[in-house]
mmCIF file with all atom_site columns, C-alpha atoms in Angstrom:
data_model
loop_
_atom_site.group_PDB
_atom_site.id
_atom_site.type_symbol
_atom_site.label_atom_id
_atom_site.label_alt_id
_atom_site.label_comp_id
_atom_site.label_asym_id
_atom_site.label_entity_id
_atom_site.label_seq_id
_atom_site.pdbx_PDB_ins_code
_atom_site.Cartn_x
_atom_site.Cartn_y
_atom_site.Cartn_z
_atom_site.occupancy
_atom_site.B_iso_or_equiv
_atom_site.pdbx_formal_charge
_atom_site.auth_seq_id
_atom_site.auth_comp_id
_atom_site.auth_asym_id
_atom_site.auth_atom_id
_atom_site.pdbx_PDB_model_num
ATOM 1   C CA . ASP R 1 1   ? 104.070 87.688  90.367  1.00 0.00 ? 1   ASP R CA 1
ATOM 2   C CA . ILE R 1 2   ? 107.013 89.529  91.874  1.00 0.00 ? 2   ILE R CA 1
ATOM 3   C CA . GLN R 1 3   ? 106.727 89.666  95.657  1.00 0.00 ? 3   GLN R CA 1
ATOM 4   C CA . MET R 1 4   ? 107.878 92.827  97.371  1.00 0.00 ? 4   MET R CA 1
ATOM 5   C CA . THR R 1 5   ? 108.893 92.519  101.025 1.00 0.00 ? 5   THR R CA 1
ATOM 6   C CA . GLN R 1 6   ? 109.510 95.563  103.178 1.00 0.00 ? 6   GLN R CA 1
ATOM 7   C CA . SER R 1 7   ? 111.271 95.737  106.497 1.00 0.00 ? 7   SER R CA 1
ATOM 8   C CA . PRO R 1 8   ? 110.603 96.698  109.122 1.00 0.00 ? 8   PRO R CA 1
ATOM 9   C CA . SER R 1 9   ? 106.795 96.596  109.132 1.00 0.00 ? 9   SER R CA 1
ATOM 10  C CA . SER R 1 10  ? 106.812 99.417  111.625 1.00 0.00 ? 10  SER R CA 1
ATOM 11  C CA . VAL R 1 11  ? 109.382 101.745 113.098 1.00 0.00 ? 11  VAL R CA 1
ATOM 12  C CA . SER R 1 12  ? 109.293 104.341 115.843 1.00 0.00 ? 12  SER R CA 1
ATOM 13  C CA . ALA R 1 13  ? 111.538 107.357 115.554 1.00 0.00 ? 13  ALA R CA 1
ATOM 14  C CA . SER R 1 14  ? 111.964 110.933 116.708 1.00 0.00 ? 14  SER R CA 1
ATOM 15  C CA . VAL R 1 15  ? 112.095 114.212 114.846 1.00 0.00 ? 15  VAL R CA 1
ATOM 16  C CA . GLY R 1 16  ? 115.605 114.663 113.499 1.00 0.00 ? 16  GLY R CA 1
ATOM 17  C CA . ASP R 1 17  ? 116.365 110.937 113.313 1.00 0.00 ? 17  ASP R CA 1
ATOM 18  C CA . ARG R 1 18  ? 117.697 109.201 110.233 1.00 0.00 ? 18  ARG R CA 1
ATOM 19  C CA . VAL R 1 19  ? 115.456 106.362 109.124 1.00 0.00 ? 19  VAL R CA 1
ATOM 20  C CA . THR R 1 20  ? 116.050 103.642 106.565 1.00 0.00 ? 20  THR R CA 1
ATOM 21  C CA . ILE R 1 21  ? 113.401 101.319 105.136 1.00 0.00 ? 21  ILE R CA 1
ATOM 22  C CA . THR R 1 22  ? 114.328 98.371  102.977 1.00 0.00 ? 22  THR R CA 1
ATOM 23  C CA . CYS R 1 23  ? 112.458 96.625  100.183 1.00 0.00 ? 23  CYS R CA 1
ATOM 24  C CA . ARG R 1 24  ? 113.384 93.298  98.641  1.00 0.00 ? 24  ARG R CA 1
ATOM 25  C CA . ALA R 1 25  ? 112.017 91.946  95.366  1.00 0.00 ? 25  ALA R CA 1
ATOM 26  C CA . SER R 1 26  ? 111.551 88.208  94.860  1.00 0.00 ? 26  SER R CA 1
ATOM 27  C CA . GLN R 1 27  ? 113.370 88.509  91.541  1.00 0.00 ? 27  GLN R CA 1
ATOM 28  C CA . GLY R 1 28  ? 115.505 91.129  89.850  1.00 0.00 ? 28  GLY R CA 1
ATOM 29  C CA . ILE R 1 29  ? 113.715 94.290  88.763  1.00 0.00 ? 29  ILE R CA 1
ATOM 30  C CA . SER R 1 30  ? 116.704 96.389  87.681  1.00 0.00 ? 30  SER R CA 1
ATOM 31  C CA . SER R 1 31  ? 115.847 99.913  88.868  1.00 0.00 ? 31  SER R CA 1
ATOM 32  C CA . TRP R 1 32  ? 112.113 99.676  88.245  1.00 0.00 ? 32  TRP R CA 1
ATOM 33  C CA . LEU R 1 33  ? 111.081 100.663 91.744  1.00 0.00 ? 33  LEU R CA 1
ATOM 34  C CA . ALA R 1 34  ? 109.029 103.430 93.284  1.00 0.00 ? 34  ALA R CA 1
ATOM 35  C CA . TRP R 1 35  ? 108.479 104.610 96.851  1.00 0.00 ? 35  TRP R CA 1
ATOM 36  C CA . TYR R 1 36  ? 105.237 106.172 98.084  1.00 0.00 ? 36  TYR R CA 1
ATOM 37  C CA . GLN R 1 37  ? 104.153 107.942 101.251 1.00 0.00 ? 37  GLN R CA 1
ATOM 38  C CA . GLN R 1 38  ? 100.586 107.565 102.447 1.00 0.00 ? 38  GLN R CA 1
ATOM 39  C CA . LYS R 1 39  ? 98.825  109.426 105.226 1.00 0.00 ? 39  LYS R CA 1
ATOM 40  C CA . PRO R 1 40  ? 95.502  108.313 106.723 1.00 0.00 ? 40  PRO R CA 1
ATOM 41  C CA . GLY R 1 41  ? 92.545  108.938 104.452 1.00 0.00 ? 41  GLY R CA 1
ATOM 42  C CA . LYS R 1 42  ? 94.732  110.124 101.587 1.00 0.00 ? 42  LYS R CA 1
ATOM 43  C CA . ALA R 1 43  ? 95.944  108.678 98.324  1.00 0.00 ? 43  ALA R CA 1
ATOM 44  C CA . PRO R 1 44  ? 99.580  107.595 98.178  1.00 0.00 ? 44  PRO R CA 1
ATOM 45  C CA . LYS R 1 45  ? 102.107 110.224 97.141  1.00 0.00 ? 45  LYS R CA 1
ATOM 46  C CA . LEU R 1 46  ? 104.959 109.344 94.794  1.00 0.00 ? 46  LEU R CA 1
ATOM 47  C CA . LEU R 1 47  ? 108.297 110.164 96.430  1.00 0.00 ? 47  LEU R CA 1
ATOM 48  C CA . ILE R 1 48  ? 110.927 108.379 94.360  1.00 0.00 ? 48  ILE R CA 1
ATOM 49  C CA . TYR R 1 49  ? 110.871 106.519 91.059  1.00 0.00 ? 49  TYR R CA 1
ATOM 50  C CA . ALA R 1 50  ? 113.419 104.580 89.066  1.00 0.00 ? 50  ALA R CA 1
ATOM 51  C CA . ALA R 1 51  ? 114.855 103.586 92.460  1.00 0.00 ? 51  ALA R CA 1
ATOM 52  C CA . SER R 1 52  ? 116.670 106.853 93.097  1.00 0.00 ? 52  SER R CA 1
ATOM 53  C CA . THR R 1 53  ? 115.021 109.720 91.189  1.00 0.00 ? 53  THR R CA 1
ATOM 54  C CA . LEU R 1 54  ? 113.352 112.228 93.470  1.00 0.00 ? 54  LEU R CA 1
ATOM 55  C CA . GLN R 1 55  ? 109.900 113.241 92.282  1.00 0.00 ? 55  GLN R CA 1
ATOM 56  C CA . SER R 1 56  ? 109.568 116.966 91.696  1.00 0.00 ? 56  SER R CA 1
ATOM 57  C CA . GLY R 1 57  ? 108.590 118.848 94.846  1.00 0.00 ? 57  GLY R CA 1
ATOM 58  C CA . VAL R 1 58  ? 109.704 116.111 97.262  1.00 0.00 ? 58  VAL R CA 1
ATOM 59  C CA . PRO R 1 59  ? 112.159 117.343 99.909  1.00 0.00 ? 59  PRO R CA 1
ATOM 60  C CA . SER R 1 60  ? 115.788 116.356 99.440  1.00 0.00 ? 60  SER R CA 1
ATOM 61  C CA . ARG R 1 61  ? 115.884 114.623 102.851 1.00 0.00 ? 61  ARG R CA 1
ATOM 62  C CA . PHE R 1 62  ? 114.278 111.682 101.036 1.00 0.00 ? 62  PHE R CA 1
ATOM 63  C CA . SER R 1 63  ? 116.575 109.480 99.010  1.00 0.00 ? 63  SER R CA 1
ATOM 64  C CA . GLY R 1 64  ? 116.444 106.066 97.398  1.00 0.00 ? 64  GLY R CA 1
ATOM 65  C CA . SER R 1 65  ? 119.042 103.567 96.345  1.00 0.00 ? 65  SER R CA 1
ATOM 66  C CA . GLY R 1 66  ? 119.494 100.040 95.127  1.00 0.00 ? 66  GLY R CA 1
ATOM 67  C CA . SER R 1 67  ? 119.031 97.896  92.046  1.00 0.00 ? 67  SER R CA 1
ATOM 68  C CA . GLY R 1 68  ? 118.292 94.298  91.241  1.00 0.00 ? 68  GLY R CA 1
ATOM 69  C CA . THR R 1 69  ? 116.499 92.914  94.281  1.00 0.00 ? 69  THR R CA 1
ATOM 70  C CA . ASP R 1 70  ? 117.476 95.152  97.205  1.00 0.00 ? 70  ASP R CA 1
ATOM 71  C CA . PHE R 1 71  ? 116.405 98.752  97.699  1.00 0.00 ? 71  PHE R CA 1
ATOM 72  C CA . THR R 1 72  ? 116.367 101.346 100.444 1.00 0.00 ? 72  THR R CA 1
ATOM 73  C CA . LEU R 1 73  ? 114.476 104.510 101.240 1.00 0.00 ? 73  LEU R CA 1
ATOM 74  C CA . THR R 1 74  ? 116.274 106.879 103.582 1.00 0.00 ? 74  THR R CA 1
ATOM 75  C CA . ILE R 1 75  ? 114.910 109.922 105.351 1.00 0.00 ? 75  ILE R CA 1
ATOM 76  C CA . SER R 1 76  ? 117.935 111.846 106.505 1.00 0.00 ? 76  SER R CA 1
ATOM 77  C CA . SER R 1 77  ? 116.347 113.995 109.208 1.00 0.00 ? 77  SER R CA 1
ATOM 78  C CA . LEU R 1 78  ? 112.766 113.212 110.130 1.00 0.00 ? 78  LEU R CA 1
ATOM 79  C CA . GLN R 1 79  ? 110.291 116.060 110.135 1.00 0.00 ? 79  GLN R CA 1
ATOM 80  C CA . PRO R 1 80  ? 106.883 115.993 111.859 1.00 0.00 ? 80  PRO R CA 1
ATOM 81  C CA . GLU R 1 81  ? 105.098 115.685 108.508 1.00 0.00 ? 81  GLU R CA 1
ATOM 82  C CA . ASP R 1 82  ? 107.037 112.516 107.612 1.00 0.00 ? 82  ASP R CA 1
ATOM 83  C CA . PHE R 1 83  ? 105.172 110.264 110.031 1.00 0.00 ? 83  PHE R CA 1
ATOM 84  C CA . ALA R 1 84  ? 103.155 108.104 107.657 1.00 0.00 ? 84  ALA R CA 1
ATOM 85  C CA . THR R 1 85  ? 103.129 104.701 105.975 1.00 0.00 ? 85  THR R CA 1
ATOM 86  C CA . TYR R 1 86  ? 105.604 104.011 103.180 1.00 0.00 ? 86  TYR R CA 1
ATOM 87  C CA . TYR R 1 87  ? 105.218 101.546 100.325 1.00 0.00 ? 87  TYR R CA 1
ATOM 88  C CA . CYS R 1 88  ? 107.574 100.275 97.682  1.00 0.00 ? 88  CYS R CA 1
ATOM 89  C CA . GLN R 1 89  ? 106.262 99.148  94.290  1.00 0.00 ? 89  GLN R CA 1
ATOM 90  C CA . GLN R 1 90  ? 107.859 97.352  91.387  1.00 0.00 ? 90  GLN R CA 1
ATOM 91  C CA . ALA R 1 91  ? 107.289 98.628  87.860  1.00 0.00 ? 91  ALA R CA 1
ATOM 92  C CA . ASN R 1 92  ? 109.331 95.969  86.074  1.00 0.00 ? 92  ASN R CA 1
ATOM 93  C CA . SER R 1 93  ? 106.560 93.597  85.091  1.00 0.00 ? 93  SER R CA 1
ATOM 94  C CA . PHE R 1 94  ? 102.871 92.797  85.304  1.00 0.00 ? 94  PHE R CA 1
ATOM 95  C CA . PRO R 1 95  ? 101.075 92.641  87.608  1.00 0.00 ? 95  PRO R CA 1
ATOM 96  C CA . ARG R 1 96  ? 102.454 95.695  89.362  1.00 0.00 ? 96  ARG R CA 1
ATOM 97  C CA . THR R 1 97  ? 102.971 94.788  93.013  1.00 0.00 ? 97  THR R CA 1
ATOM 98  C CA . PHE R 1 98  ? 103.497 96.699  96.238  1.00 0.00 ? 98  PHE R CA 1
ATOM 99  C CA . GLY R 1 99  ? 105.247 95.960  99.463  1.00 0.00 ? 99  GLY R CA 1
ATOM 100 C CA . GLN R 1 100 ? 103.103 95.467  102.547 1.00 0.00 ? 100 GLN R CA 1
ATOM 101 C CA . GLY R 1 101 ? 103.998 98.874  103.918 1.00 0.00 ? 101 GLY R CA 1
ATOM 102 C CA . THR R 1 102 ? 106.143 100.310 106.704 1.00 0.00 ? 102 THR R CA 1
ATOM 103 C CA . LYS R 1 103 ? 104.430 102.438 109.312 1.00 0.00 ? 103 LYS R CA 1
ATOM 104 C CA . LEU R 1 104 ? 106.639 105.187 110.661 1.00 0.00 ? 104 LEU R CA 1
ATOM 105 C CA . ASP R 1 105 ? 105.406 106.640 113.920 1.00 0.00 ? 105 ASP R CA 1
ATOM 106 C CA . LEU R 1 106 ? 106.579 108.969 116.619 1.00 0.00 ? 106 LEU R CA 1
ATOM 107 C CA . LYS R 1 107 ? 108.645 107.463 119.411 1.00 0.00 ? 107 LYS R CA 1
ATOM 108 C CA . GLN W 2 1   ? 97.822  120.467 86.563  1.00 0.00 ? 1   GLN W CA 1
ATOM 109 C CA . VAL W 2 2   ? 96.462  116.964 86.128  1.00 0.00 ? 2   VAL W CA 1
ATOM 110 C CA . GLN W 2 3   ? 93.507  116.086 88.326  1.00 0.00 ? 3   GLN W CA 1
ATOM 111 C CA . LEU W 2 4   ? 91.619  112.795 88.552  1.00 0.00 ? 4   LEU W CA 1
ATOM 112 C CA . GLN W 2 5   ? 88.066  112.886 89.850  1.00 0.00 ? 5   GLN W CA 1
ATOM 113 C CA . GLN W 2 6   ? 86.307  109.585 90.488  1.00 0.00 ? 6   GLN W CA 1
ATOM 114 C CA . TRP W 2 7   ? 82.818  108.511 91.436  1.00 0.00 ? 7   TRP W CA 1
ATOM 115 C CA . GLY W 2 8   ? 80.593  105.470 91.772  1.00 0.00 ? 8   GLY W CA 1
ATOM 116 C CA . ALA W 2 9   ? 78.381  103.504 94.115  1.00 0.00 ? 9   ALA W CA 1
ATOM 117 C CA . GLY W 2 10  ? 79.794  103.046 97.589  1.00 0.00 ? 10  GLY W CA 1
ATOM 118 C CA . LEU W 2 11  ? 77.583  100.266 98.940  1.00 0.00 ? 11  LEU W CA 1
ATOM 119 C CA . LEU W 2 12  ? 76.964  97.000  97.145  1.00 0.00 ? 12  LEU W CA 1
ATOM 120 C CA . LYS W 2 13  ? 75.413  93.651  97.971  1.00 0.00 ? 13  LYS W CA 1
ATOM 121 C CA . PRO W 2 14  ? 77.264  90.398  97.361  1.00 0.00 ? 14  PRO W CA 1
ATOM 122 C CA . SER W 2 15  ? 77.100  89.252  93.725  1.00 0.00 ? 15  SER W CA 1
ATOM 123 C CA . GLU W 2 16  ? 76.486  92.774  92.409  1.00 0.00 ? 16  GLU W CA 1
ATOM 124 C CA . THR W 2 17  ? 78.783  94.615  90.016  1.00 0.00 ? 17  THR W CA 1
ATOM 125 C CA . LEU W 2 18  ? 81.047  97.394  91.182  1.00 0.00 ? 18  LEU W CA 1
ATOM 126 C CA . SER W 2 19  ? 81.168  100.326 88.782  1.00 0.00 ? 19  SER W CA 1
ATOM 127 C CA . LEU W 2 20  ? 83.477  103.349 89.081  1.00 0.00 ? 20  LEU W CA 1
ATOM 128 C CA . THR W 2 21  ? 84.414  106.122 86.673  1.00 0.00 ? 21  THR W CA 1
ATOM 129 C CA . CYS W 2 22  ? 87.396  108.461 86.691  1.00 0.00 ? 22  CYS W CA 1
ATOM 130 C CA . ALA W 2 23  ? 87.529  111.762 84.815  1.00 0.00 ? 23  ALA W CA 1
ATOM 131 C CA . VAL W 2 24  ? 90.784  113.408 83.819  1.00 0.00 ? 24  VAL W CA 1
ATOM 132 C CA . TYR W 2 25  ? 91.179  117.174 83.968  1.00 0.00 ? 25  TYR W CA 1
ATOM 133 C CA . GLY W 2 26  ? 94.035  119.433 83.060  1.00 0.00 ? 26  GLY W CA 1
ATOM 134 C CA . GLY W 2 27  ? 96.142  117.096 80.994  1.00 0.00 ? 27  GLY W CA 1
ATOM 135 C CA . SER W 2 28  ? 96.255  114.987 77.893  1.00 0.00 ? 28  SER W CA 1
ATOM 136 C CA . PHE W 2 29  ? 94.192  111.809 77.901  1.00 0.00 ? 29  PHE W CA 1
ATOM 137 C CA . SER W 2 30  ? 95.773  110.193 74.879  1.00 0.00 ? 30  SER W CA 1
ATOM 138 C CA . GLY W 2 31  ? 99.242  108.756 75.078  1.00 0.00 ? 31  GLY W CA 1
ATOM 139 C CA . TYR W 2 32  ? 98.898  107.605 78.665  1.00 0.00 ? 32  TYR W CA 1
ATOM 140 C CA . TYR W 2 33  ? 97.947  104.461 80.522  1.00 0.00 ? 33  TYR W CA 1
ATOM 141 C CA . TRP W 2 34  ? 95.250  104.667 83.161  1.00 0.00 ? 34  TRP W CA 1
ATOM 142 C CA . SER W 2 35  ? 95.223  102.374 86.171  1.00 0.00 ? 35  SER W CA 1
ATOM 143 C CA . TRP W 2 36  ? 92.978  101.249 88.994  1.00 0.00 ? 36  TRP W CA 1
ATOM 144 C CA . ILE W 2 37  ? 94.414  100.338 92.395  1.00 0.00 ? 37  ILE W CA 1
ATOM 145 C CA . ARG W 2 38  ? 92.577  99.258  95.518  1.00 0.00 ? 38  ARG W CA 1
ATOM 146 C CA . GLN W 2 39  ? 93.292  99.159  99.234  1.00 0.00 ? 39  GLN W CA 1
ATOM 147 C CA . PRO W 2 40  ? 91.237  97.120  101.719 1.00 0.00 ? 40  PRO W CA 1
ATOM 148 C CA . PRO W 2 41  ? 90.703  98.907  105.037 1.00 0.00 ? 41  PRO W CA 1
ATOM 149 C CA . GLY W 2 42  ? 93.899  98.866  107.060 1.00 0.00 ? 42  GLY W CA 1
ATOM 150 C CA . LYS W 2 43  ? 95.768  96.889  104.423 1.00 0.00 ? 43  LYS W CA 1
ATOM 151 C CA . GLY W 2 44  ? 98.160  97.377  101.513 1.00 0.00 ? 44  GLY W CA 1
ATOM 152 C CA . LEU W 2 45  ? 97.770  98.335  97.879  1.00 0.00 ? 45  LEU W CA 1
ATOM 153 C CA . GLU W 2 46  ? 96.704  96.031  95.048  1.00 0.00 ? 46  GLU W CA 1
ATOM 154 C CA . TRP W 2 47  ? 97.004  96.952  91.381  1.00 0.00 ? 47  TRP W CA 1
ATOM 155 C CA . ILE W 2 48  ? 93.871  95.972  89.460  1.00 0.00 ? 48  ILE W CA 1
ATOM 156 C CA . GLY W 2 49  ? 94.780  96.791  85.891  1.00 0.00 ? 49  GLY W CA 1
ATOM 157 C CA . GLU W 2 50  ? 95.478  99.445  83.281  1.00 0.00 ? 50  GLU W CA 1
ATOM 158 C CA . ILE W 2 51  ? 94.000  100.683 80.044  1.00 0.00 ? 51  ILE W CA 1
ATOM 159 C CA . SER W 2 52  ? 95.347  102.924 77.304  1.00 0.00 ? 52  SER W CA 1
ATOM 160 C CA . HIS W 2 53  ? 93.413  105.604 75.458  1.00 0.00 ? 53  HIS W CA 1
ATOM 161 C CA . VAL W 2 54  ? 92.999  103.120 72.588  1.00 0.00 ? 54  VAL W CA 1
ATOM 162 C CA . GLU W 2 55  ? 91.595  100.533 75.029  1.00 0.00 ? 55  GLU W CA 1
ATOM 163 C CA . SER W 2 56  ? 94.591  98.247  75.230  1.00 0.00 ? 56  SER W CA 1
ATOM 164 C CA . THR W 2 57  ? 94.195  96.528  78.600  1.00 0.00 ? 57  THR W CA 1
ATOM 165 C CA . ILE W 2 58  ? 96.293  94.548  81.058  1.00 0.00 ? 58  ILE W CA 1
ATOM 166 C CA . TYR W 2 59  ? 94.656  93.017  84.110  1.00 0.00 ? 59  TYR W CA 1
ATOM 167 C CA . ASN W 2 60  ? 95.924  91.553  87.340  1.00 0.00 ? 60  ASN W CA 1
ATOM 168 C CA . PRO W 2 61  ? 95.491  87.789  86.884  1.00 0.00 ? 61  PRO W CA 1
ATOM 169 C CA . SER W 2 62  ? 94.050  87.561  90.398  1.00 0.00 ? 62  SER W CA 1
ATOM 170 C CA . LEU W 2 63  ? 91.025  89.594  89.251  1.00 0.00 ? 63  LEU W CA 1
ATOM 171 C CA . LYS W 2 64  ? 91.066  89.139  85.501  1.00 0.00 ? 64  LYS W CA 1
ATOM 172 C CA . SER W 2 65  ? 87.963  86.955  85.274  1.00 0.00 ? 65  SER W CA 1
ATOM 173 C CA . ARG W 2 66  ? 85.838  89.625  86.966  1.00 0.00 ? 66  ARG W CA 1
ATOM 174 C CA . VAL W 2 67  ? 87.341  92.932  85.790  1.00 0.00 ? 67  VAL W CA 1
ATOM 175 C CA . THR W 2 68  ? 86.517  95.058  82.796  1.00 0.00 ? 68  THR W CA 1
ATOM 176 C CA . LEU W 2 69  ? 88.209  98.384  82.092  1.00 0.00 ? 69  LEU W CA 1
ATOM 177 C CA . SER W 2 70  ? 86.882  100.768 79.468  1.00 0.00 ? 70  SER W CA 1
ATOM 178 C CA . VAL W 2 71  ? 87.579  104.225 78.123  1.00 0.00 ? 71  VAL W CA 1
ATOM 179 C CA . ASP W 2 72  ? 85.455  107.087 76.827  1.00 0.00 ? 72  ASP W CA 1
ATOM 180 C CA . ALA W 2 73  ? 88.112  109.193 75.140  1.00 0.00 ? 73  ALA W CA 1
ATOM 181 C CA . SER W 2 74  ? 85.546  111.752 73.991  1.00 0.00 ? 74  SER W CA 1
ATOM 182 C CA . LYS W 2 75  ? 84.950  112.623 77.667  1.00 0.00 ? 75  LYS W CA 1
ATOM 183 C CA . ASP W 2 76  ? 88.491  111.968 78.983  1.00 0.00 ? 76  ASP W CA 1
ATOM 184 C CA . GLN W 2 77  ? 87.089  109.298 81.250  1.00 0.00 ? 77  GLN W CA 1
ATOM 185 C CA . PHE W 2 78  ? 87.861  105.688 82.062  1.00 0.00 ? 78  PHE W CA 1
ATOM 186 C CA . SER W 2 79  ? 85.893  103.145 84.032  1.00 0.00 ? 79  SER W CA 1
ATOM 187 C CA . LEU W 2 80  ? 86.182  100.029 86.156  1.00 0.00 ? 80  LEU W CA 1
ATOM 188 C CA . LYS W 2 81  ? 83.643  97.233  86.455  1.00 0.00 ? 81  LYS W CA 1
ATOM 189 C CA . LEU W 2 82  ? 84.154  94.362  88.882  1.00 0.00 ? 82  LEU W CA 1
ATOM 190 C CA . SER W 2 83  ? 81.528  91.653  88.790  1.00 0.00 ? 83  SER W CA 1
ATOM 191 C CA . SER W 2 84  ? 80.284  89.222  91.411  1.00 0.00 ? 84  SER W CA 1
ATOM 192 C CA . VAL W 2 85  ? 81.639  91.193  94.336  1.00 0.00 ? 85  VAL W CA 1
ATOM 193 C CA . THR W 2 86  ? 82.066  89.699  97.794  1.00 0.00 ? 86  THR W CA 1
ATOM 194 C CA . ALA W 2 87  ? 83.063  91.137  101.151 1.00 0.00 ? 87  ALA W CA 1
ATOM 195 C CA . ALA W 2 88  ? 86.694  90.573  100.135 1.00 0.00 ? 88  ALA W CA 1
ATOM 196 C CA . ASP W 2 89  ? 86.267  93.323  97.523  1.00 0.00 ? 89  ASP W CA 1
ATOM 197 C CA . THR W 2 90  ? 85.549  95.922  100.195 1.00 0.00 ? 90  THR W CA 1
ATOM 198 C CA . ALA W 2 91  ? 88.250  98.520  99.706  1.00 0.00 ? 91  ALA W CA 1
ATOM 199 C CA . VAL W 2 92  ? 89.102  102.058 98.783  1.00 0.00 ? 92  VAL W CA 1
ATOM 200 C CA . TYR W 2 93  ? 89.450  102.134 95.002  1.00 0.00 ? 93  TYR W CA 1
ATOM 201 C CA . TYR W 2 94  ? 91.778  104.630 93.347  1.00 0.00 ? 94  TYR W CA 1
ATOM 202 C CA . CYS W 2 95  ? 92.253  105.650 89.745  1.00 0.00 ? 95  CYS W CA 1
ATOM 203 C CA . ALA W 2 96  ? 95.796  106.659 88.877  1.00 0.00 ? 96  ALA W CA 1
ATOM 204 C CA . ARG W 2 97  ? 98.186  107.726 86.123  1.00 0.00 ? 97  ARG W CA 1
ATOM 205 C CA . GLY W 2 98  ? 101.913 107.385 85.756  1.00 0.00 ? 98  GLY W CA 1
ATOM 206 C CA . THR W 2 99  ? 104.425 110.213 85.531  1.00 0.00 ? 99  THR W CA 1
ATOM 207 C CA . SER W 2 100 ? 104.719 109.805 81.768  1.00 0.00 ? 100 SER W CA 1
ATOM 208 C CA . SER W 2 101 ? 103.887 107.401 78.997  1.00 0.00 ? 101 SER W CA 1
ATOM 209 C CA . TRP W 2 102 ? 107.321 105.772 79.497  1.00 0.00 ? 102 TRP W CA 1
ATOM 210 C CA . TYR W 2 103 ? 107.131 105.706 83.281  1.00 0.00 ? 103 TYR W CA 1
ATOM 211 C CA . ARG W 2 104 ? 103.537 104.567 83.175  1.00 0.00 ? 104 ARG W CA 1
ATOM 212 C CA . ALA W 2 105 ? 103.750 102.498 86.349  1.00 0.00 ? 105 ALA W CA 1
ATOM 213 C CA . TYR W 2 106 ? 105.115 105.214 88.586  1.00 0.00 ? 106 TYR W CA 1
ATOM 214 C CA . PHE W 2 107 ? 101.806 106.553 89.848  1.00 0.00 ? 107 PHE W CA 1
ATOM 215 C CA . GLN W 2 108 ? 102.153 110.302 90.222  1.00 0.00 ? 108 GLN W CA 1
ATOM 216 C CA . HIS W 2 109 ? 98.503  111.285 89.820  1.00 0.00 ? 109 HIS W CA 1
ATOM 217 C CA . TRP W 2 110 ? 95.732  109.746 91.903  1.00 0.00 ? 110 TRP W CA 1
ATOM 218 C CA . GLY W 2 111 ? 92.017  110.149 92.289  1.00 0.00 ? 111 GLY W CA 1
ATOM 219 C CA . GLN W 2 112 ? 90.606  110.975 95.695  1.00 0.00 ? 112 GLN W CA 1
ATOM 220 C CA . GLY W 2 113 ? 89.588  107.365 96.327  1.00 0.00 ? 113 GLY W CA 1
ATOM 221 C CA . THR W 2 114 ? 86.158  105.775 96.666  1.00 0.00 ? 114 THR W CA 1
ATOM 222 C CA . LEU W 2 115 ? 85.309  103.488 99.553  1.00 0.00 ? 115 LEU W CA 1
ATOM 223 C CA . VAL W 2 116 ? 83.277  100.580 98.252  1.00 0.00 ? 116 VAL W CA 1
ATOM 224 C CA . THR W 2 117 ? 81.657  98.406  100.896 1.00 0.00 ? 117 THR W CA 1
ATOM 225 C CA . VAL W 2 118 ? 80.157  95.027  100.071 1.00 0.00 ? 118 VAL W CA 1
ATOM 226 C CA . SER W 2 119 ? 77.613  93.930  102.619 1.00 0.00 ? 119 SER W CA 1
ATOM 227 C CA . SER W 2 120 ? 74.316  92.106  102.655 1.00 0.00 ? 120 SER W CA 1
#
């Protein structure tokens, strides 16, 4: 299985801050990576796929980059609705695997 | 607009079989792969497996011996069975679909989730 490791596990930030979350794959996955946002009691929401493609309807303050084993999710200017948990997920091979999550909360 | 609606028993005893069904509304059923994903309380996401409309399946090896996925294409529904459950199987279970048949593992569409609790 490909292990996905996110850092940090949690981060505190303020509205308007720029936040970056990283995700590392245990082996190369090309650009087969997605990022999700999850709020309590809700299903995850797809934000970015193919490492850097913004899902339709997702605000442009979200961006993704990377390929191979190292990836980042950046939120350029945090909004109140962005405080949530974020997960990366590899789509390169079976079984599909997720990172452990990064909880973004209000400082 | 694609919608996934899921249902099934929420409370099981150890050794029983978990059974969930997911119905697809507002989109094509054929040509896509349909997945199940679970999330233990307060923890991360685990992919269980996927099935195509022609019942081609791929399972997570960690659960393969206990999982069965099936499809009822006539009803646009797919189902999950997990046998011999234990407390470790307590989780919210989600059905999901990818953005397209090519990007089948980018999960754009999700069911509402079903909390399944295993307790004696």
